[in-house]
Amino acid sequence: MSATLDRISRVRISSVTLPLATPISDAKVLTGRQKPMTEVAMLFAEITTENGLEGVGFGYSKRAGGPGQFAHAREIAPVLLGEDPSDIAKIWDKLVWAGASVGRSGLSVQAIAAFDVALWDLKAKRAGLPLAKLLGAHRDSVRCYNTSGGFLHAPIEEVVERAAESVERGIGGIKIKVGHPSHEVDLARVTAVREKIGDVPLMVDANQQWDRAAARRMCRALEPLDLVWIEEPLDAYDFEGHAQLSAAFDTPIATGEMLASAGEHAELIRARGADIVQPDAPRVGGITQFLKVMALADHAHLGLAPHFAMEVHIHLAAAYPREPWVEHFEWLDPLFDEHLEISGGRMHLSGRPGLGVTISEQARAWTVAHDEVRI
């Protein structure tokens, strides 16, 4: 009897443009490096097997790159046909080599991520298990914090109000953006939120906009506010600078969301550039690569707080040995028929198999391009 019991017979990819209700600004906008964000480009992959099983996965891009991800995914999608969907690591290697001339990080692996997530979703569905349980969960819920209410385009009164609302809804922590041209404005905003929410966990995110001197000054000024972490105080690739801050201050340093491969995370961890690593599965090439980052982070005794995409990251965070955090954004809610339960400061796994989500009709309506290959 053959060990291969099923094969991939059909692959559909879709580019979906998700509009945001309000243009979003962080420190990168205030420094003139980026424009306000008005939409998120989603890349969906739907993989079907000869036995009729289906897996759904997705990746995304903000501000730019969505059409490029879709184009690359369309070129390499035929590589999946005829493969055993359980051989996920083998398939990942085939996909990355199919596009190796454009590299093994960044956009090329982000296009692979949608396929990879769909394969893990399919594998867990075949087993009749939530993905976290297939991976081996350490917990059925994960601490969660909200970011979407703390952007710099919002006046502090709104940020404070939304922080309080999030806590009342059962969210366990609040993160707000910093990196304003005025350090005094940053400190006033963080202090106002701290005074409003009391001892609720509070994080800040500078989105890479400080230089080393400014970061040292701000880390020192923020120490009395008892923050869970200070995120991306420096350029994402300044591993040495992040390591210096981690060694100099009591407040943990968090970074990693902008790194675009497992290899880049390995360098960050080797440099001791973070107390808390923040990998993003769609950005590093999917769940297969994220699991490599998780293993390295655990071996280095680091905290874990995956970036964005909570629909995927709830499962991965639940499988991390050390108590992690997961980031709450409601932005992707319209794309799925199901939504995650939040209470008691935690995001809860559902009993649904796989990722536990299905693509909504609204997402179908927002589709701007699609393609399909089949045997």
Tab-separated table of C-alpha atoms in Angstrom:
chain	number	residue	atom	x	y	z
A	1	MET	CA	0.000	0.000	0.000
A	2	SER	CA	1.373	3.401	-0.969
A	3	ALA	CA	2.128	5.895	1.803
A	4	THR	CA	0.621	8.646	-0.381
A	5	LEU	CA	-3.130	8.565	0.201
A	6	ASP	CA	-4.126	11.802	-1.507
A	7	ARG	CA	-2.825	14.356	-3.997
A	8	ILE	CA	-3.402	18.044	-4.715
A	9	SER	CA	-5.714	18.407	-7.698
A	10	ARG	CA	-6.699	22.090	-7.690
A	11	VAL	CA	-5.232	25.387	-6.494
A	12	ARG	CA	-7.102	28.692	-6.550
A	13	ILE	CA	-5.521	32.012	-5.619
A	14	SER	CA	-7.326	35.310	-5.074
A	15	SER	CA	-6.152	38.876	-4.556
A	16	VAL	CA	-8.544	40.692	-2.242
A	17	THR	CA	-8.387	44.388	-1.386
A	18	LEU	CA	-9.627	45.032	2.158
A	19	PRO	CA	-10.601	48.717	2.666
A	20	LEU	CA	-9.949	50.333	6.043
A	21	ALA	CA	-12.618	52.586	7.519
A	22	THR	CA	-10.056	55.236	8.564
A	23	PRO	CA	-6.617	56.009	7.093
A	24	ILE	CA	-4.008	54.675	9.533
A	25	SER	CA	-0.862	56.570	10.545
A	26	ASP	CA	2.056	55.503	12.697
A	27	ALA	CA	5.524	56.993	13.168
A	28	LYS	CA	6.573	56.040	9.622
A	29	VAL	CA	3.912	58.415	8.306
A	30	LEU	CA	4.906	61.258	10.624
A	31	THR	CA	8.531	60.961	9.485
A	32	GLY	CA	7.428	61.087	5.835
A	33	ARG	CA	8.597	57.584	4.960
A	34	GLN	CA	5.145	56.215	4.169
A	35	LYS	CA	1.671	57.429	3.347
A	36	PRO	CA	-1.318	56.677	5.594
A	37	MET	CA	-2.606	53.146	5.093
A	38	THR	CA	-6.043	52.928	3.513
A	39	GLU	CA	-6.262	49.235	2.589
A	40	VAL	CA	-4.699	45.819	3.085
A	41	ALA	CA	-3.926	43.572	0.107
A	42	MET	CA	-4.805	39.966	0.946
A	43	LEU	CA	-3.613	36.887	-0.922
A	44	PHE	CA	-5.848	33.844	-0.426
A	45	ALA	CA	-4.996	30.280	-1.448
A	46	GLU	CA	-7.559	27.462	-1.601
A	47	ILE	CA	-6.080	24.007	-2.123
A	48	THR	CA	-8.256	20.985	-2.981
A	49	THR	CA	-7.238	17.317	-3.104
A	50	GLU	CA	-8.413	14.354	-5.154
A	51	ASN	CA	-10.284	13.088	-2.084
A	52	GLY	CA	-12.198	16.365	-1.796
A	53	LEU	CA	-10.399	17.904	1.186
A	54	GLU	CA	-9.767	21.637	1.127
A	55	GLY	CA	-7.357	23.954	2.922
A	56	VAL	CA	-7.537	27.739	3.090
A	57	GLY	CA	-4.575	30.010	3.691
A	58	PHE	CA	-3.719	33.663	3.361
A	59	GLY	CA	-0.974	36.228	3.342
A	60	TYR	CA	-1.088	39.996	3.128
A	61	SER	CA	0.752	43.176	2.278
A	62	LYS	CA	0.294	46.716	3.549
A	63	ARG	CA	0.635	49.799	1.331
A	64	ALA	CA	2.530	48.040	-1.499
A	65	GLY	CA	3.360	44.570	-2.760
A	66	GLY	CA	-0.045	42.938	-3.066
A	67	PRO	CA	-0.050	42.660	-6.880
A	68	GLY	CA	3.530	41.368	-6.761
A	69	GLN	CA	2.653	38.656	-4.259
A	70	PHE	CA	-0.276	37.572	-6.411
A	71	ALA	CA	1.845	37.512	-9.579
A	72	HIS	CA	4.544	35.387	-7.947
A	73	ALA	CA	1.978	33.015	-6.433
A	74	ARG	CA	0.356	32.574	-9.854
A	75	GLU	CA	3.704	31.646	-11.427
A	76	ILE	CA	4.611	28.985	-8.869
A	77	ALA	CA	1.142	27.535	-8.135
A	78	PRO	CA	1.467	24.690	-10.705
A	79	VAL	CA	4.310	23.233	-8.611
A	80	LEU	CA	1.688	22.100	-6.074
A	81	LEU	CA	-0.307	19.914	-8.457
A	82	GLY	CA	0.055	16.180	-7.902
A	83	GLU	CA	1.885	16.562	-4.594
A	84	ASP	CA	0.893	14.780	-1.385
A	85	PRO	CA	-0.561	17.643	0.707
A	86	SER	CA	0.884	16.130	3.876
A	87	ASP	CA	4.458	16.642	2.636
A	88	ILE	CA	4.441	20.298	3.603
A	89	ALA	CA	8.172	20.824	4.146
A	90	LYS	CA	8.976	19.171	0.813
A	91	ILE	CA	6.403	21.341	-0.957
A	92	TRP	CA	7.770	24.508	0.672
A	93	ASP	CA	11.228	23.694	-0.678
A	94	LYS	CA	9.826	23.051	-4.170
A	95	LEU	CA	7.975	26.361	-4.134
A	96	VAL	CA	10.949	28.395	-2.925
A	97	TRP	CA	13.250	26.829	-5.533
A	98	ALA	CA	10.688	27.492	-8.247
A	99	GLY	CA	11.206	31.203	-7.598
A	100	ALA	CA	14.757	31.135	-6.241
A	101	SER	CA	16.067	33.659	-8.765
A	102	VAL	CA	14.215	36.396	-6.870
A	103	GLY	CA	15.540	35.227	-3.504
A	104	ARG	CA	14.453	33.233	-0.467
A	105	SER	CA	13.021	36.040	1.618
A	106	GLY	CA	10.657	38.957	1.233
A	107	LEU	CA	7.965	38.930	-1.422
A	108	SER	CA	8.978	35.541	-2.855
A	109	VAL	CA	8.384	33.639	0.399
A	110	GLN	CA	5.411	35.813	1.347
A	111	ALA	CA	3.684	34.504	-1.778
A	112	ILE	CA	4.473	30.969	-0.603
A	113	ALA	CA	2.969	31.694	2.819
A	114	ALA	CA	-0.618	31.551	1.588
A	115	PHE	CA	-0.031	28.059	0.133
A	116	ASP	CA	1.812	26.888	3.231
A	117	VAL	CA	-0.904	28.060	5.619
A	118	ALA	CA	-3.529	26.370	3.435
A	119	LEU	CA	-1.607	23.078	3.576
A	120	TRP	CA	-1.429	23.199	7.378
A	121	ASP	CA	-5.145	24.047	7.503
A	122	LEU	CA	-5.856	21.044	5.282
A	123	LYS	CA	-3.650	18.738	7.347
A	124	ALA	CA	-5.387	19.713	10.586
A	125	LYS	CA	-8.798	19.296	8.958
A	126	ARG	CA	-7.811	15.814	7.789
A	127	ALA	CA	-6.974	15.005	11.424
A	128	GLY	CA	-10.210	16.607	12.647
A	129	LEU	CA	-8.243	18.926	14.964
A	130	PRO	CA	-7.748	22.654	15.480
A	131	LEU	CA	-4.312	23.519	14.089
A	132	ALA	CA	-2.959	24.265	17.581
A	133	LYS	CA	-3.893	20.756	18.718
A	134	LEU	CA	-2.225	19.215	15.672
A	135	LEU	CA	0.955	21.131	16.498
A	136	GLY	CA	0.713	20.265	20.192
A	137	ALA	CA	-0.925	23.027	22.224
A	138	HIS	CA	0.389	24.144	25.593
A	139	ARG	CA	-2.807	26.075	26.307
A	140	ASP	CA	-6.339	26.602	24.981
A	141	SER	CA	-6.197	30.393	25.225
A	142	VAL	CA	-3.529	33.071	24.849
A	143	ARG	CA	-3.063	36.502	26.412
A	144	CYS	CA	-4.107	39.148	23.898
A	145	TYR	CA	-3.540	42.862	23.520
A	146	ASN	CA	-5.172	45.420	21.232
A	147	THR	CA	-3.212	47.655	18.855
A	148	SER	CA	-5.821	49.059	16.469
A	149	GLY	CA	-6.986	51.776	18.875
A	150	GLY	CA	-3.570	53.289	19.540
A	151	PHE	CA	-2.354	54.779	16.263
A	152	LEU	CA	-0.796	58.236	16.041
A	153	HIS	CA	-3.440	59.710	13.737
A	154	ALA	CA	-5.933	59.505	16.620
A	155	PRO	CA	-6.034	62.279	19.253
A	156	ILE	CA	-5.052	61.139	22.719
A	157	GLU	CA	-8.616	61.467	23.988
A	158	GLU	CA	-9.736	58.871	21.437
A	159	VAL	CA	-6.789	56.589	22.210
A	160	VAL	CA	-7.577	56.676	25.933
A	161	GLU	CA	-11.268	56.005	25.316
A	162	ARG	CA	-10.610	53.083	22.998
A	163	ALA	CA	-8.089	51.610	25.410
A	164	ALA	CA	-10.691	51.636	28.171
A	165	GLU	CA	-13.276	50.089	25.832
A	166	SER	CA	-10.879	47.295	24.892
A	167	VAL	CA	-10.247	46.446	28.534
A	168	GLU	CA	-13.995	46.391	29.197
A	169	ARG	CA	-14.422	43.962	26.255
A	170	GLY	CA	-12.057	41.504	27.909
A	171	ILE	CA	-8.828	42.250	26.065
A	172	GLY	CA	-5.807	41.701	28.290
A	173	GLY	CA	-3.418	44.476	27.249
A	174	ILE	CA	-3.114	47.712	25.294
A	175	LYS	CA	-0.432	48.776	22.831
A	176	ILE	CA	-0.132	52.320	21.541
A	177	LYS	CA	2.107	53.849	18.911
A	178	VAL	CA	4.966	56.194	19.751
A	179	GLY	CA	7.654	57.785	17.579
A	180	HIS	CA	6.055	61.221	17.398
A	181	PRO	CA	8.560	63.943	16.384
A	182	SER	CA	8.120	65.332	19.906
A	183	HIS	CA	9.305	63.016	22.672
A	184	GLU	CA	7.217	65.051	25.103
A	185	VAL	CA	4.078	64.253	23.118
A	186	ASP	CA	4.966	60.550	23.179
A	187	LEU	CA	5.471	60.559	26.941
A	188	ALA	CA	2.243	62.481	27.524
A	189	ARG	CA	0.247	60.003	25.418
A	190	VAL	CA	1.713	56.936	27.118
A	191	THR	CA	1.225	58.492	30.567
A	192	ALA	CA	-2.410	59.323	29.809
A	193	VAL	CA	-3.151	55.732	28.784
A	194	ARG	CA	-1.313	54.336	31.808
A	195	GLU	CA	-3.323	56.567	34.153
A	196	LYS	CA	-6.586	55.506	32.497
A	197	ILE	CA	-6.061	51.720	32.479
A	198	GLY	CA	-4.187	51.396	35.769
A	199	ASP	CA	-2.139	48.228	36.062
A	200	VAL	CA	-3.469	46.642	32.845
A	201	PRO	CA	-0.474	45.510	30.716
A	202	LEU	CA	0.705	48.318	28.421
A	203	MET	CA	3.102	48.182	25.450
A	204	VAL	CA	4.448	50.841	23.064
A	205	ASP	CA	5.630	50.582	19.449
A	206	ALA	CA	8.002	53.085	17.782
A	207	ASN	CA	7.887	51.420	14.343
A	208	GLN	CA	11.672	51.723	13.831
A	209	GLN	CA	11.718	55.520	13.843
A	210	TRP	CA	14.306	56.339	16.540
A	211	ASP	CA	18.059	56.423	16.128
A	212	ARG	CA	20.215	54.890	18.854
A	213	ALA	CA	20.555	58.086	20.906
A	214	ALA	CA	16.822	58.833	20.804
A	215	ALA	CA	16.009	55.239	21.649
A	216	ARG	CA	18.235	55.321	24.734
A	217	ARG	CA	16.624	58.550	25.917
A	218	MET	CA	13.099	57.241	25.360
A	219	CYS	CA	13.738	53.836	26.896
A	220	ARG	CA	15.102	55.599	29.983
A	221	ALA	CA	12.133	57.990	30.145
A	222	LEU	CA	9.617	55.147	29.725
A	223	GLU	CA	11.113	52.887	32.436
A	224	PRO	CA	8.882	54.243	35.266
A	225	LEU	CA	5.690	53.434	33.336
A	226	ASP	CA	6.054	49.657	33.852
A	227	LEU	CA	5.660	48.652	30.203
A	228	VAL	CA	5.458	45.038	29.059
A	229	TRP	CA	7.780	45.941	26.181
A	230	ILE	CA	9.112	48.695	23.928
A	231	GLU	CA	8.704	47.588	20.322
A	232	GLU	CA	10.926	48.351	17.341
A	233	PRO	CA	12.776	51.283	18.898
A	234	LEU	CA	15.375	51.016	16.106
A	235	ASP	CA	15.624	49.928	12.494
A	236	ALA	CA	14.478	46.317	12.239
A	237	TYR	CA	17.902	45.180	11.020
A	238	ASP	CA	19.893	46.968	13.734
A	239	PHE	CA	20.313	43.781	15.760
A	240	GLU	CA	23.326	45.150	17.639
A	241	GLY	CA	21.491	48.322	18.655
A	242	HIS	CA	18.491	46.371	19.898
A	243	ALA	CA	20.815	44.113	21.871
A	244	GLN	CA	22.416	47.134	23.538
A	245	LEU	CA	19.003	48.453	24.605
A	246	SER	CA	17.974	45.031	25.893
A	247	ALA	CA	21.109	44.858	28.034
A	248	ALA	CA	20.838	48.440	29.325
A	249	PHE	CA	17.196	48.664	30.406
A	250	ASP	CA	14.770	46.654	32.513
A	251	THR	CA	11.856	47.108	30.107
A	252	PRO	CA	11.970	44.255	27.567
A	253	ILE	CA	12.732	45.018	23.922
A	254	ALA	CA	10.453	43.449	21.293
A	255	THR	CA	11.098	43.266	17.561
A	256	GLY	CA	10.957	40.959	14.549
A	257	GLU	CA	7.728	41.716	12.703
A	258	MET	CA	9.505	43.235	9.702
A	259	LEU	CA	11.951	40.382	9.216
A	260	ALA	CA	11.149	38.464	6.058
A	261	SER	CA	12.624	34.999	6.603
A	262	ALA	CA	13.442	32.461	9.281
A	263	GLY	CA	17.125	33.133	8.570
A	264	GLU	CA	16.801	36.800	9.473
A	265	HIS	CA	15.147	35.830	12.755
A	266	ALA	CA	18.010	33.444	13.431
A	267	GLU	CA	20.437	36.354	13.113
A	268	LEU	CA	18.325	38.519	15.430
A	269	ILE	CA	18.212	35.786	18.060
A	270	ARG	CA	21.914	35.020	17.697
A	271	ALA	CA	22.663	38.712	18.338
A	272	ARG	CA	20.384	38.721	21.432
A	273	GLY	CA	18.573	41.611	19.780
A	274	ALA	CA	15.224	40.994	21.473
A	275	ASP	CA	13.756	39.858	24.752
A	276	ILE	CA	10.493	39.137	22.926
A	277	VAL	CA	10.473	38.046	19.279
A	278	GLN	CA	7.574	39.018	17.041
A	279	PRO	CA	7.618	36.852	13.915
A	280	ASP	CA	4.821	37.125	11.382
A	281	ALA	CA	3.939	33.826	9.669
A	282	PRO	CA	2.775	35.410	6.380
A	283	ARG	CA	5.952	37.509	6.240
A	284	VAL	CA	8.462	34.722	6.888
A	285	GLY	CA	6.923	32.271	4.436
A	286	GLY	CA	4.151	30.577	6.379
A	287	ILE	CA	3.743	28.212	9.299
A	288	THR	CA	6.587	25.903	8.254
A	289	GLN	CA	9.106	28.717	8.634
A	290	PHE	CA	7.413	30.199	11.692
A	291	LEU	CA	7.873	26.894	13.523
A	292	LYS	CA	11.629	27.167	12.916
A	293	VAL	CA	11.633	30.642	14.478
A	294	MET	CA	9.604	29.365	17.432
A	295	ALA	CA	12.117	26.607	18.107
A	296	LEU	CA	15.040	29.053	18.011
A	297	ALA	CA	13.236	31.502	20.293
A	298	ASP	CA	12.364	28.831	22.826
A	299	HIS	CA	15.943	27.525	22.838
A	300	ALA	CA	17.110	31.091	23.591
A	301	HIS	CA	14.525	31.452	26.418
A	302	LEU	CA	12.780	34.365	24.704
A	303	GLY	CA	9.218	35.585	24.858
A	304	LEU	CA	6.940	35.339	21.808
A	305	ALA	CA	4.366	37.826	20.525
A	306	PRO	CA	3.441	37.162	16.876
A	307	HIS	CA	2.588	40.190	14.755
A	308	PHE	CA	-0.894	40.761	13.261
A	309	ALA	CA	-2.881	37.919	11.546
A	310	MET	CA	-4.399	36.614	14.789
A	311	GLU	CA	-6.469	34.052	12.863
A	312	VAL	CA	-3.232	32.136	12.222
A	313	HIS	CA	-1.150	33.245	15.185
A	314	ILE	CA	-3.582	32.158	17.902
A	315	HIS	CA	-2.747	28.563	16.939
A	316	LEU	CA	1.007	29.096	16.803
A	317	ALA	CA	1.129	31.051	20.063
A	318	ALA	CA	-0.923	28.345	21.778
A	319	ALA	CA	1.786	25.842	20.792
A	320	TYR	CA	4.679	27.878	22.248
A	321	PRO	CA	6.080	26.467	25.518
A	322	ARG	CA	6.410	29.889	27.173
A	323	GLU	CA	3.343	32.029	27.901
A	324	PRO	CA	3.057	34.289	24.813
A	325	TRP	CA	0.958	37.225	23.664
A	326	VAL	CA	-1.115	37.505	20.481
A	327	GLU	CA	-2.056	40.784	18.818
A	328	HIS	CA	-5.723	41.703	18.409
A	329	PHE	CA	-6.779	43.574	15.270
A	330	GLU	CA	-10.387	43.573	14.155
A	331	TRP	CA	-9.404	44.685	10.643
A	332	LEU	CA	-9.638	41.222	9.076
A	333	ASP	CA	-13.017	40.363	10.631
A	334	PRO	CA	-15.054	41.049	7.432
A	335	LEU	CA	-12.975	38.482	5.522
A	336	PHE	CA	-14.143	35.473	7.537
A	337	ASP	CA	-17.466	33.987	8.588
A	338	GLU	CA	-16.125	33.018	12.029
A	339	HIS	CA	-14.529	35.199	14.697
A	340	LEU	CA	-12.340	34.479	17.704
A	341	GLU	CA	-13.718	34.610	21.227
A	342	ILE	CA	-12.064	37.021	23.667
A	343	SER	CA	-12.704	37.132	27.403
A	344	GLY	CA	-10.789	37.399	30.634
A	345	GLY	CA	-7.846	39.043	28.917
A	346	ARG	CA	-7.338	36.069	26.589
A	347	MET	CA	-8.080	34.922	23.054
A	348	HIS	CA	-9.596	31.439	23.007
A	349	LEU	CA	-9.095	28.567	20.589
A	350	SER	CA	-12.241	27.191	19.028
A	351	GLY	CA	-12.939	23.504	18.533
A	352	ARG	CA	-13.261	23.977	14.778
A	353	PRO	CA	-10.729	21.961	12.738
A	354	GLY	CA	-7.836	23.633	10.951
A	355	LEU	CA	-7.605	27.396	11.288
A	356	GLY	CA	-11.310	27.394	12.037
A	357	VAL	CA	-12.192	30.093	9.480
A	358	THR	CA	-13.920	30.184	6.098
A	359	ILE	CA	-13.745	32.954	3.501
A	360	SER	CA	-16.754	35.272	3.636
A	361	GLU	CA	-18.930	36.430	0.772
A	362	GLN	CA	-17.700	39.960	1.461
A	363	ALA	CA	-14.131	38.820	0.805
A	364	ARG	CA	-15.293	37.256	-2.455
A	365	ALA	CA	-16.892	40.581	-3.403
A	366	TRP	CA	-13.628	42.444	-2.726
A	367	THR	CA	-11.648	40.115	-5.024
A	368	VAL	CA	-9.701	42.074	-7.653
A	369	ALA	CA	-7.912	39.176	-9.365
A	370	HIS	CA	-7.945	35.378	-9.254
A	371	ASP	CA	-6.435	32.389	-11.002
A	372	GLU	CA	-6.782	28.628	-10.843
A	373	VAL	CA	-4.730	25.611	-11.849
A	374	ARG	CA	-5.874	22.002	-11.757
A	375	ILE	CA	-4.905	18.553	-12.876
